[in-house]
PDB file of C-alpha atoms in Angstrom:
ATOM      1  CA  MET A   1      -1.647 -18.550 -60.973  1.00  0.00           C
ATOM      2  CA  ASN A   2      -2.285 -18.041 -57.284  1.00  0.00           C
ATOM      3  CA  LYS A   3      -5.414 -19.506 -55.839  1.00  0.00           C
ATOM      4  CA  ARG A   4      -7.567 -16.857 -54.267  1.00  0.00           C
ATOM      5  CA  PRO A   5      -8.145 -17.696 -50.610  1.00  0.00           C
ATOM      6  CA  SER A   6     -11.688 -18.105 -49.419  1.00  0.00           C
ATOM      7  CA  PRO A   7     -13.157 -15.416 -47.128  1.00  0.00           C
ATOM      8  CA  ILE A   8     -12.631 -15.917 -43.402  1.00  0.00           C
ATOM      9  CA  GLU A   9     -15.888 -17.173 -41.904  1.00  0.00           C
ATOM     10  CA  ARG A  10     -16.760 -18.682 -38.571  1.00  0.00           C
ATOM     11  CA  SER A  11     -18.510 -22.024 -38.820  1.00  0.00           C
ATOM     12  CA  THR A  12     -21.569 -22.471 -36.620  1.00  0.00           C
ATOM     13  CA  LYS A  13     -21.948 -26.189 -37.237  1.00  0.00           C
ATOM     14  CA  THR A  14     -19.781 -27.126 -34.284  1.00  0.00           C
ATOM     15  CA  GLY A  15     -21.109 -24.410 -31.952  1.00  0.00           C
ATOM     16  CA  PRO A  16     -22.906 -25.023 -28.669  1.00  0.00           C
ATOM     17  CA  GLY A  17     -26.397 -26.433 -28.815  1.00  0.00           C
ATOM     18  CA  PRO A  18     -29.557 -24.901 -27.302  1.00  0.00           C
ATOM     19  CA  ALA A  19     -29.176 -26.851 -24.042  1.00  0.00           C
ATOM     20  CA  SER A  20     -25.586 -25.698 -23.646  1.00  0.00           C
ATOM     21  CA  ARG A  21     -26.480 -22.068 -24.369  1.00  0.00           C
ATOM     22  CA  THR A  22     -29.386 -22.211 -21.916  1.00  0.00           C
ATOM     23  CA  LEU A  23     -27.196 -23.657 -19.186  1.00  0.00           C
ATOM     24  CA  ALA A  24     -24.476 -21.087 -19.860  1.00  0.00           C
ATOM     25  CA  GLY A  25     -27.024 -18.253 -19.714  1.00  0.00           C
ATOM     26  CA  PHE A  26     -28.420 -19.583 -16.433  1.00  0.00           C
ATOM     27  CA  ILE A  27     -24.951 -19.832 -14.897  1.00  0.00           C
ATOM     28  CA  PHE A  28     -24.100 -16.324 -16.087  1.00  0.00           C
ATOM     29  CA  ALA A  29     -27.350 -14.946 -14.634  1.00  0.00           C
ATOM     30  CA  SER A  30     -26.497 -16.519 -11.246  1.00  0.00           C
ATOM     31  CA  ARG A  31     -24.190 -13.545 -10.611  1.00  0.00           C
ATOM     32  CA  TRP A  32     -27.300 -11.594  -9.576  1.00  0.00           C
ATOM     33  CA  LEU A  33     -27.456 -13.745  -6.436  1.00  0.00           C
ATOM     34  CA  GLN A  34     -24.695 -11.481  -5.117  1.00  0.00           C
ATOM     35  CA  ALA A  35     -26.854  -8.360  -5.456  1.00  0.00           C
ATOM     36  CA  PRO A  36     -28.698  -8.947  -2.115  1.00  0.00           C
ATOM     37  CA  LEU A  37     -25.308  -9.262  -0.413  1.00  0.00           C
ATOM     38  CA  TYR A  38     -24.325  -5.775  -1.538  1.00  0.00           C
ATOM     39  CA  LEU A  39     -27.732  -4.479  -0.450  1.00  0.00           C
ATOM     40  CA  GLY A  40     -27.007  -5.959   2.982  1.00  0.00           C
ATOM     41  CA  LEU A  41     -23.692  -4.108   3.071  1.00  0.00           C
ATOM     42  CA  ILE A  42     -25.566  -0.876   2.313  1.00  0.00           C
ATOM     43  CA  ILE A  43     -27.718  -1.525   5.396  1.00  0.00           C
ATOM     44  CA  ALA A  44     -24.526  -2.117   7.405  1.00  0.00           C
ATOM     45  CA  GLN A  45     -23.250   1.206   6.062  1.00  0.00           C
ATOM     46  CA  ALA A  46     -26.391   2.906   7.395  1.00  0.00           C
ATOM     47  CA  VAL A  47     -25.775   1.297  10.814  1.00  0.00           C
ATOM     48  CA  TYR A  48     -22.247   2.738  10.835  1.00  0.00           C
ATOM     49  CA  VAL A  49     -23.669   6.189  10.045  1.00  0.00           C
ATOM     50  CA  VAL A  50     -25.903   5.920  13.120  1.00  0.00           C
ATOM     51  CA  LEU A  51     -22.972   4.648  15.215  1.00  0.00           C
ATOM     52  CA  PHE A  52     -20.826   7.579  14.083  1.00  0.00           C
ATOM     53  CA  PHE A  53     -23.330  10.155  15.296  1.00  0.00           C
ATOM     54  CA  VAL A  54     -23.817   8.266  18.568  1.00  0.00           C
ATOM     55  CA  GLU A  55     -20.064   8.406  19.219  1.00  0.00           C
ATOM     56  CA  LEU A  56     -19.990  12.065  18.181  1.00  0.00           C
ATOM     57  CA  TRP A  57     -22.825  12.853  20.597  1.00  0.00           C
ATOM     58  CA  HIS A  58     -20.971  11.099  23.417  1.00  0.00           C
ATOM     59  CA  LEU A  59     -17.905  13.223  22.680  1.00  0.00           C
ATOM     60  CA  VAL A  60     -19.893  16.465  22.642  1.00  0.00           C
ATOM     61  CA  GLU A  61     -21.791  15.435  25.764  1.00  0.00           C
ATOM     62  CA  ASN A  62     -18.598  14.670  27.701  1.00  0.00           C
ATOM     63  CA  VAL A  63     -17.007  17.956  26.668  1.00  0.00           C
ATOM     64  CA  ILE A  64     -19.989  20.287  27.102  1.00  0.00           C
ATOM     65  CA  VAL A  65     -22.102  18.617  29.794  1.00  0.00           C
ATOM     66  CA  SER A  66     -19.411  17.012  31.992  1.00  0.00           C
ATOM     67  CA  GLY A  67     -16.669  19.521  31.295  1.00  0.00           C
ATOM     68  CA  HIS A  68     -13.898  17.390  32.800  1.00  0.00           C
ATOM     69  CA  ILE A  69     -12.754  15.328  29.817  1.00  0.00           C
ATOM     70  CA  THR A  70      -8.996  15.092  29.238  1.00  0.00           C
ATOM     71  CA  GLU A  71      -7.019  15.533  26.013  1.00  0.00           C
ATOM     72  CA  THR A  72      -6.337  11.804  25.916  1.00  0.00           C
ATOM     73  CA  ASP A  73     -10.053  11.045  26.112  1.00  0.00           C
ATOM     74  CA  VAL A  74     -10.740  13.478  23.252  1.00  0.00           C
ATOM     75  CA  MET A  75      -8.001  11.883  21.169  1.00  0.00           C
ATOM     76  CA  LEU A  76      -9.363   8.397  21.779  1.00  0.00           C
ATOM     77  CA  SER A  77     -12.890   9.534  20.887  1.00  0.00           C
ATOM     78  CA  VAL A  78     -11.657  11.163  17.664  1.00  0.00           C
ATOM     79  CA  LEU A  79      -9.710   8.023  16.762  1.00  0.00           C
ATOM     80  CA  ALA A  80     -12.893   6.007  17.302  1.00  0.00           C
ATOM     81  CA  LEU A  81     -14.711   8.329  14.873  1.00  0.00           C
ATOM     82  CA  ILE A  82     -11.890   7.980  12.310  1.00  0.00           C
ATOM     83  CA  ASP A  83     -12.052   4.216  12.733  1.00  0.00           C
ATOM     84  CA  ILE A  84     -15.766   4.252  11.869  1.00  0.00           C
ATOM     85  CA  VAL A  85     -15.103   6.426   8.802  1.00  0.00           C
ATOM     86  CA  MET A  86     -12.335   4.097   7.571  1.00  0.00           C
ATOM     87  CA  ILE A  87     -14.595   1.060   7.908  1.00  0.00           C
ATOM     88  CA  ALA A  88     -17.356   2.944   6.071  1.00  0.00           C
ATOM     89  CA  ASN A  89     -14.890   3.723   3.257  1.00  0.00           C
ATOM     90  CA  LEU A  90     -13.987   0.049   3.114  1.00  0.00           C
ATOM     91  CA  LEU A  91     -17.671  -0.850   2.808  1.00  0.00           C
ATOM     92  CA  ILE A  92     -18.172   1.622  -0.041  1.00  0.00           C
ATOM     93  CA  MET A  93     -15.160   0.196  -1.864  1.00  0.00           C
ATOM     94  CA  VAL A  94     -16.461  -3.367  -1.504  1.00  0.00           C
ATOM     95  CA  ILE A  95     -20.021  -2.422  -2.508  1.00  0.00           C
ATOM     96  CA  ILE A  96     -19.154  -0.368  -5.605  1.00  0.00           C
ATOM     97  CA  GLY A  97     -16.062  -2.257  -6.713  1.00  0.00           C
ATOM     98  CA  GLY A  98     -17.522  -5.688  -6.043  1.00  0.00           C
ATOM     99  CA  TYR A  99     -20.784  -4.942  -7.834  1.00  0.00           C
ATOM    100  CA  GLU A 100     -18.908  -3.454 -10.803  1.00  0.00           C
ATOM    101  CA  THR A 101     -16.541  -6.434 -11.013  1.00  0.00           C
ATOM    102  CA  PHE A 102     -18.791  -9.413 -10.305  1.00  0.00           C
ATOM    103  CA  VAL A 103     -22.407  -8.387 -11.002  1.00  0.00           C
ATOM    104  CA  SER A 104     -22.987  -5.619 -13.546  1.00  0.00           C
ATOM    105  CA  LYS A 105     -21.610  -2.339 -14.845  1.00  0.00           C
ATOM    106  CA  ILE A 106     -22.734   0.713 -12.896  1.00  0.00           C
ATOM    107  CA  ARG A 107     -22.338   2.967 -15.970  1.00  0.00           C
ATOM    108  CA  VAL A 108     -21.441   6.304 -14.396  1.00  0.00           C
ATOM    109  CA  GLU A 109     -18.971   7.322 -17.116  1.00  0.00           C
ATOM    110  CA  GLY A 110     -18.740  11.090 -17.381  1.00  0.00           C
ATOM    111  CA  HIS A 111     -20.363  11.705 -13.981  1.00  0.00           C
ATOM    112  CA  HIS A 112     -18.523  14.421 -12.065  1.00  0.00           C
ATOM    113  CA  ASP A 113     -18.537  12.260  -8.904  1.00  0.00           C
ATOM    114  CA  GLU A 114     -17.247   9.093 -10.589  1.00  0.00           C
ATOM    115  CA  PRO A 115     -14.439   7.542  -8.466  1.00  0.00           C
ATOM    116  CA  GLU A 116     -11.063   7.699 -10.215  1.00  0.00           C
ATOM    117  CA  TRP A 117     -10.341   4.019  -9.567  1.00  0.00           C
ATOM    118  CA  LEU A 118     -13.714   2.800 -10.869  1.00  0.00           C
ATOM    119  CA  SER A 119     -12.768   3.259 -14.543  1.00  0.00           C
ATOM    120  CA  HIS A 120     -10.086   0.563 -14.336  1.00  0.00           C
ATOM    121  CA  VAL A 121     -11.303  -1.567 -11.451  1.00  0.00           C
ATOM    122  CA  ASN A 122     -10.472  -5.275 -11.456  1.00  0.00           C
ATOM    123  CA  THR A 123     -10.055  -8.010  -8.880  1.00  0.00           C
ATOM    124  CA  ASN A 124      -6.343  -7.303  -8.341  1.00  0.00           C
ATOM    125  CA  LEU A 125      -6.858  -3.564  -7.902  1.00  0.00           C
ATOM    126  CA  LEU A 126      -9.788  -4.163  -5.559  1.00  0.00           C
ATOM    127  CA  LYS A 127      -7.699  -6.527  -3.421  1.00  0.00           C
ATOM    128  CA  VAL A 128      -4.860  -4.001  -3.154  1.00  0.00           C
ATOM    129  CA  LYS A 129      -7.197  -1.155  -2.172  1.00  0.00           C
ATOM    130  CA  LEU A 130      -8.942  -3.365   0.395  1.00  0.00           C
ATOM    131  CA  ALA A 131      -5.570  -4.367   1.850  1.00  0.00           C
ATOM    132  CA  VAL A 132      -4.525  -0.714   2.125  1.00  0.00           C
ATOM    133  CA  SER A 133      -7.825   0.144   3.833  1.00  0.00           C
ATOM    134  CA  ILE A 134      -7.372  -2.712   6.312  1.00  0.00           C
ATOM    135  CA  ILE A 135      -3.860  -1.445   7.077  1.00  0.00           C
ATOM    136  CA  SER A 136      -5.293   2.038   7.739  1.00  0.00           C
ATOM    137  CA  ILE A 137      -7.921   0.610  10.102  1.00  0.00           C
ATOM    138  CA  SER A 138      -5.278  -1.478  11.867  1.00  0.00           C
ATOM    139  CA  SER A 139      -3.101   1.622  12.226  1.00  0.00           C
ATOM    140  CA  ILE A 140      -5.929   3.475  13.978  1.00  0.00           C
ATOM    141  CA  HIS A 141      -6.406   0.608  16.442  1.00  0.00           C
ATOM    142  CA  LEU A 142      -2.654   0.381  17.004  1.00  0.00           C
ATOM    143  CA  LEU A 143      -2.447   4.120  17.680  1.00  0.00           C
ATOM    144  CA  LYS A 144      -5.222   3.814  20.258  1.00  0.00           C
ATOM    145  CA  THR A 145      -3.285   0.985  21.863  1.00  0.00           C
ATOM    146  CA  PHE A 146      -0.079   3.065  22.010  1.00  0.00           C
ATOM    147  CA  ILE A 147      -1.978   5.867  23.727  1.00  0.00           C
ATOM    148  CA  GLU A 148      -3.397   3.467  26.316  1.00  0.00           C
ATOM    149  CA  VAL A 149      -0.105   1.697  27.084  1.00  0.00           C
ATOM    150  CA  GLY A 150       1.298   5.001  28.302  1.00  0.00           C
ATOM    151  CA  ARG A 151      -0.330   4.209  31.639  1.00  0.00           C
ATOM    152  CA  MET A 152       0.846   0.590  31.686  1.00  0.00           C
ATOM    153  CA  ASP A 153       1.834  -0.707  35.138  1.00  0.00           C
ATOM    154  CA  ASN A 154       3.642  -4.037  35.575  1.00  0.00           C
ATOM    155  CA  GLY A 155       3.009  -4.925  31.966  1.00  0.00           C
ATOM    156  CA  VAL A 156      -0.805  -4.466  32.049  1.00  0.00           C
ATOM    157  CA  VAL A 157      -3.392  -1.720  31.641  1.00  0.00           C
ATOM    158  CA  LEU A 158      -6.467  -2.133  33.832  1.00  0.00           C
ATOM    159  CA  ASN A 159     -10.039  -0.967  33.283  1.00  0.00           C
ATOM    160  CA  ALA A 160     -11.982   0.923  35.905  1.00  0.00           C
ATOM    161  CA  ASP A 161     -13.478  -2.364  37.098  1.00  0.00           C
ATOM    162  CA  GLY A 162     -10.036  -3.968  37.504  1.00  0.00           C
ATOM    163  CA  THR A 163     -10.084  -6.157  34.370  1.00  0.00           C
ATOM    164  CA  VAL A 164      -7.067  -6.259  32.073  1.00  0.00           C
ATOM    165  CA  LEU A 165      -7.483  -3.947  29.085  1.00  0.00           C
ATOM    166  CA  TYR A 166      -4.008  -4.284  27.508  1.00  0.00           C
ATOM    167  CA  SER A 167      -0.964  -6.387  28.241  1.00  0.00           C
ATOM    168  CA  SER A 168       2.592  -6.508  26.892  1.00  0.00           C
ATOM    169  CA  ASP A 169       1.964  -9.750  25.039  1.00  0.00           C
ATOM    170  CA  GLY A 170      -1.262  -8.396  23.565  1.00  0.00           C
ATOM    171  CA  VAL A 171       0.475  -5.263  22.280  1.00  0.00           C
ATOM    172  CA  MET A 172       3.200  -7.374  20.647  1.00  0.00           C
ATOM    173  CA  TRP A 173       0.549  -9.505  18.957  1.00  0.00           C
ATOM    174  CA  GLU A 174      -1.164  -6.374  17.633  1.00  0.00           C
ATOM    175  CA  VAL A 175       2.124  -5.112  16.174  1.00  0.00           C
ATOM    176  CA  GLY A 176       2.813  -8.517  14.590  1.00  0.00           C
ATOM    177  CA  ILE A 177      -0.657  -8.695  13.035  1.00  0.00           C
ATOM    178  CA  HIS A 178      -0.262  -5.153  11.688  1.00  0.00           C
ATOM    179  CA  LEU A 179       3.049  -6.096  10.048  1.00  0.00           C
ATOM    180  CA  ALA A 180       1.391  -9.183   8.547  1.00  0.00           C
ATOM    181  CA  PHE A 181      -1.248  -6.895   6.977  1.00  0.00           C
ATOM    182  CA  ILE A 182       1.518  -4.727   5.501  1.00  0.00           C
ATOM    183  CA  LEU A 183       3.329  -7.742   4.021  1.00  0.00           C
ATOM    184  CA  SER A 184       0.065  -9.017   2.540  1.00  0.00           C
ATOM    185  CA  ALA A 185      -0.601  -5.649   0.882  1.00  0.00           C
ATOM    186  CA  ILE A 186       2.935  -5.577  -0.552  1.00  0.00           C
ATOM    187  CA  ALA A 187       2.481  -9.095  -1.946  1.00  0.00           C
ATOM    188  CA  LEU A 188      -0.868  -8.201  -3.552  1.00  0.00           C
ATOM    189  CA  ALA A 189       0.597  -5.023  -5.078  1.00  0.00           C
ATOM    190  CA  TRP A 190       3.520  -7.027  -6.464  1.00  0.00           C
ATOM    191  CA  ILE A 191       1.173  -9.601  -8.002  1.00  0.00           C
ATOM    192  CA  ASP A 192      -0.914  -6.806  -9.552  1.00  0.00           C
ATOM    193  CA  ARG A 193       2.244  -5.252 -11.035  1.00  0.00           C
ATOM    194  CA  MET A 194       3.291  -8.600 -12.509  1.00  0.00           C
ATOM    195  CA  SER A 195      -0.131  -9.124 -14.111  1.00  0.00           C
ATOM    196  CA  GLN A 196       0.080  -5.671 -15.732  1.00  0.00           C
ATOM    197  CA  HIS A 197       3.483  -6.447 -17.239  1.00  0.00           C
ATOM    198  CA  HIS A 198       2.252  -9.804 -18.622  1.00  0.00           C
ATOM    199  CA  PRO A 199      -1.309  -9.293 -19.935  1.00  0.00           C
ATOM    200  CA  VAL A 200      -3.201 -12.471 -20.658  1.00  0.00           C
ATOM    201  CA  GLY A 201      -3.872 -13.408 -24.258  1.00  0.00           C
ATOM    202  CA  GLN A 202      -1.327 -11.072 -25.863  1.00  0.00           C
ATOM    203  CA  GLN A 203       2.000 -12.016 -27.386  1.00  0.00           C
ATOM    204  CA  GLY A 204       3.908  -9.083 -28.748  1.00  0.00           C
ATOM    205  CA  GLY A 205       0.631  -7.179 -29.264  1.00  0.00           C
ATOM    206  CA  LEU A 206      -0.552  -9.695 -31.929  1.00  0.00           C
ATOM    207  CA  SER A 207      -3.373 -12.200 -31.688  1.00  0.00           C
ATOM    208  CA  VAL A 208      -5.529 -14.201 -34.107  1.00  0.00           C
ATOM    209  CA  GLY A 209      -8.567 -12.084 -33.246  1.00  0.00           C
ATOM    210  CA  VAL A 210      -6.716  -8.854 -34.007  1.00  0.00           C
ATOM    211  CA  ILE A 211      -5.503 -10.230 -37.355  1.00  0.00           C
ATOM    212  CA  GLU A 212      -9.000 -11.409 -38.323  1.00  0.00           C
ATOM    213  CA  ALA A 213     -10.509  -8.035 -37.430  1.00  0.00           C
ATOM    214  CA  GLY A 214      -7.888  -6.267 -39.515  1.00  0.00           C
ATOM    215  CA  LEU A 215      -8.495  -8.586 -42.469  1.00  0.00           C
ATOM    216  CA  ARG A 216     -12.242  -7.968 -42.369  1.00  0.00           C
ATOM    217  CA  GLU A 217     -11.787  -4.196 -42.189  1.00  0.00           C
ATOM    218  CA  GLU A 218      -9.388  -4.165 -45.136  1.00  0.00           C
ATOM    219  CA  ALA A 219     -11.614  -6.460 -47.200  1.00  0.00           C
ATOM    220  CA  ALA A 220     -14.613  -4.205 -46.570  1.00  0.00           C
ATOM    221  CA  ALA A 221     -12.594  -1.140 -47.525  1.00  0.00           C
ATOM    222  CA  GLY A 222     -11.440  -2.817 -50.736  1.00  0.00           C
ATOM    223  CA  ALA A 223     -14.985  -3.894 -51.654  1.00  0.00           C
ATOM    224  CA  ALA A 224     -16.263  -0.348 -51.164  1.00  0.00           C
ATOM    225  CA  GLY A 225     -13.548   0.962 -53.492  1.00  0.00           C
ATOM    226  CA  ALA A 226     -11.870   3.159 -50.890  1.00  0.00           C
ATOM    227  CA  ALA A 227      -9.141   5.134 -52.610  1.00  0.00           C
ATOM    228  CA  GLY A 228      -5.630   5.331 -51.291  1.00  0.00           C
ATOM    229  CA  ALA A 229      -5.642   2.082 -49.348  1.00  0.00           C
ATOM    230  CA  SER A 230      -2.470   1.693 -47.327  1.00  0.00           C
ATOM    231  CA  ARG A 231       0.164  -0.413 -49.087  1.00  0.00           C
ATOM    232  CA  ALA A 232       1.517  -1.397 -45.674  1.00  0.00           C
ATOM    233  CA  GLU A 233      -1.761  -3.127 -44.956  1.00  0.00           C
ATOM    234  CA  GLY A 234      -1.398  -5.108 -48.190  1.00  0.00           C
ATOM    235  CA  THR A 235      -4.690  -4.598 -50.066  1.00  0.00           C
ATOM    236  CA  ALA A 236      -3.994  -6.291 -53.409  1.00  0.00           C
ATOM    237  CA  ASP A 237      -5.512  -5.483 -56.819  1.00  0.00           C
ATOM    238  CA  ASP A 238      -7.068  -8.930 -57.218  1.00  0.00           C
ATOM    239  CA  GLY A 239      -9.470  -8.479 -54.311  1.00  0.00           C
ATOM    240  CA  PHE A 240      -7.828 -10.261 -51.399  1.00  0.00           C
ATOM    241  CA  VAL A 241      -5.858  -8.908 -48.468  1.00  0.00           C
ATOM    242  CA  THR A 242      -2.337  -9.752 -47.389  1.00  0.00           C
ATOM    243  CA  VAL A 243      -0.674  -8.977 -44.076  1.00  0.00           C
ATOM    244  CA  ARG A 244       2.840  -9.404 -42.746  1.00  0.00           C
ATOM    245  CA  MET A 245       3.092 -11.666 -39.695  1.00  0.00           C
ATOM    246  CA  PRO A 246       6.006 -12.651 -37.443  1.00  0.00           C
ATOM    247  CA  ALA A 247       7.656 -15.952 -38.269  1.00  0.00           C
ATOM    248  CA  GLY A 248       5.958 -18.844 -36.511  1.00  0.00           C
ATOM    249  CA  ALA A 249       2.739 -16.930 -35.744  1.00  0.00           C
ATOM    250  CA  GLN A 250      -0.526 -18.888 -35.982  1.00  0.00           C
ATOM    251  CA  LEU A 251      -2.557 -18.162 -39.114  1.00  0.00           C
ATOM    252  CA  PRO A 252      -6.278 -17.377 -38.761  1.00  0.00           C
ATOM    253  CA  GLU A 253      -8.835 -19.695 -40.314  1.00  0.00           C
ATOM    254  CA  GLY A 254      -9.000 -19.365 -44.108  1.00  0.00           C
ATOM    255  CA  ALA A 255      -5.682 -17.529 -44.497  1.00  0.00           C
ATOM    256  CA  GLU A 256      -2.906 -18.717 -46.802  1.00  0.00           C
ATOM    257  CA  VAL A 257       0.792 -17.950 -47.088  1.00  0.00           C
ATOM    258  CA  VAL A 258       1.805 -16.100 -50.292  1.00  0.00           C
ATOM    259  CA  LEU A 259       5.277 -15.112 -51.396  1.00  0.00           C
ATOM    260  CA  ASN A 260       6.242 -11.470 -51.096  1.00  0.00           C
ATOM    261  CA  ASP A 261       7.561 -10.372 -54.521  1.00  0.00           C
ATOM    262  CA  ARG A 262       8.794  -7.011 -53.238  1.00  0.00           C
TER     263      ARG A 262
END
């Protein structure tokens, strides 16, 4: 006669004490210390909004009031505006994604303006998106440099006051730094892809927690007298539940191995 296994229960005798739980709660609540940092970034975002309209006014003033601005000057002014917008986008990504990841859930599910990437944001995804944004900002600066070096003379570009604005060595350094940003983004994307292919805590889609949850659900269904219980799940007539597990898998607490007569 088979011995009926005891129900699976979690023992609380060896759990953390009050002091440990208090310390853990205090450490967990320390994440709110980051909230003022994100508020500071919002203020920086407001400063960039003011800077954008200042640059836009300078562009309109030079075109309408002066009337002698060149196409190159307009292009450089527009690139400066795009640069401000890209940095503002980077700030928004850090504020929303960082707060969602490290502080608290924003809970905007179902909102028509919810960002597509916010539903599955994590540290790896945030790093990749930040790297791509930095590459975009670096590209804008590099494009401005390429426009300026068109008037390079003897390997330098001079300001109106005679100071050196660009040099050959400086341009090469900018290109090298831009390529370093690209390589960093590729490395981060590769790491994120590897982490998606090897999720933590899962081995073949089976874990002790999943097995225990399935056992509890089947036991509750059997106790309620649910008709037509799945034979594949193994709900037996004598009141306990059996499951099939891969060879060598770790048994949950309270489970026993029984022979399969079928």
